Amino acid sequence: MPKKPSYEELKRKVDLLDRAVRENARVEADLREELEKLRALYQAAVSQSDDLLRESEERFRFMVETTGDVIYRLHYDTMRYDYLSPGIQKLTGYPPEEIMDSGFSRLVTRIDLPGKEDVDPEVLVRDRHEGKTGEYRGDYLIVTRTGERKWLRDHSFPWYDESGRLVGSVGILSDVSEYREAEALVRLRTADLEESEEKYRTIVENVPLVVYRIRPTGELLFINQFVEEIIGYGPAEILREPALWSRAIYDEDRSRVADLRKKALLDGREFIAEYRVVHKNGSIVHVMDHAIPTRTPDGRVNTLDGIIMDVTGRVKLQEQLIRSEGIKTISEVSARLAHEIRNPLVSAGGFARRLLSSMPPSDPNRDKVEIIVKEVSRLEGILRMILNYIQPIELELSPVDPKSLVETALRGIETDLREKAVAIRATLLPGLPRIAVDELQMKQVLKSLLKKALSQMVPGDTLTISSALEEDVIELLVRYPVRNLSPEDVDHFFYPFTTSKMDYPAADLPMSKIIVHKHGGEIEVSQESPGLIAIRISLPVRWRPFRMEGH
């Protein structure tokens, strides 16, 4: 049986318990006080958080309602909006509730995506159902309640739930009508600019002028395709080797043109010069160069923009006019001279012939009278040639094949060829354009020239004749060898008044030159190499009549 505690032990335990109770009461009071403090702090924090949340909500609502943009959240399963900011009514004229009920897609008439235009709406729905989601941008053309057409830009991001499943999208709709109108205007103006630039380029590339631009340093910046017609080199060749541009200028004109162009660049003055250039094929082309300097805002010469015109035709026409005036003067003098000579010459010739016919063969003076008759006859021949030379020429033009024309002339001298034992080598192009000529007179021209050639050749020689088409001109070229050929022989080839004995072709040569000129053509005689003479006849395909006074 356990021993009962003593009075002192019981009293000690009671005191301990009483002390513990009092201690716990004090701790409980302290804990209650701390709890009240914490509760007060919590209430204050909650109140502050609510205030901040309300302030944030108010700020967000203010931003949403005043920016003009529309914030939305779209559920993909129903394809309906569960939130639309109030700005949708300003953009579309429909309140958010009506859009949520009837849908936004009914307002859309066109969808443009980056790099794609007028996209089918089903494409967007299919992409979303197939999980092809991500940041999205698109422009919608809508019709508002009032019938106004607007462009809205949609910029959205995927919306996922807590489990990571795609629920829909959250985005912003913005009015970009002004931007799209400006964009369309830029495209239109760009297209107009490109069209204008293409027209300018077409004009520059096809105008029958050389168009160029050079820097003050002389560097060639641009030159159009027509330069190939003038000097035979294309723009690419000249830009690759600019020296071709300056080397093409005729030697005697090069320094003058360079000085004038340099002065125009230094002084900023207009540049005008007429000079000659040498074509790649060796022909001489007369050109008119006209350039105007352009300046920078501070007044310095920036470039020299110019055009070059082929004036060869005008120069030749001037030469023809000068020649025409000379021929007119010669004709007037010749006509007067022939008239003054004819009467006394006829009288002297008639008297000499009568005197000769009355003299017996044994008369010692008969030889002297025969010389008089012979020289009078030669003078009468010269006089007839002068009279023919100054007589007006009438042409009866008809279209003639150049090849047939030459072949007919060659057949007309077959007998002379056999007698002279001279060979003919003809290279006549078939299918050349017909030329408008007086066939009879032009055949006579060719026969006279060919007979003249035969008279200067020896047996075994070869005469070559060829034809070619150069632009709008038919060229006939006759070449043959001549012994002891001097420059004077070439210069006086058509000279009618010679002291040597004249045969038929020589007397007809001046008329040959006149007839060719009357047809608007040219005839030139040159010494191509020692002992080789060349006759070049140029006749226009489209006849250009050139009227000379008195012819």
CSV table of C-alpha atoms in Angstrom, one decimal, residues 187-201:
chain,number,residue,atom,x,y,z
A,187,ARG,CA,1.6,51.5,-102.9
A,188,LEU,CA,-0.4,53.6,-105.5
A,189,ARG,CA,2.3,56.3,-105.6
A,190,THR,CA,5.0,53.7,-105.8
A,191,ALA,CA,3.2,52.0,-108.7
A,192,ASP,CA,2.8,55.4,-110.4
A,193,LEU,CA,6.5,56.2,-109.8
A,194,GLU,CA,7.5,52.8,-111.2
A,195,GLU,CA,5.3,53.4,-114.2
A,196,SER,CA,6.7,56.9,-114.7
A,197,GLU,CA,10.2,55.6,-114.3
A,198,GLU,CA,9.5,52.8,-116.8
A,199,LYS,CA,8.1,55.3,-119.2
A,200,TYR,CA,11.1,57.6,-118.8
A,201,ARG,CA,13.5,54.6,-119.2
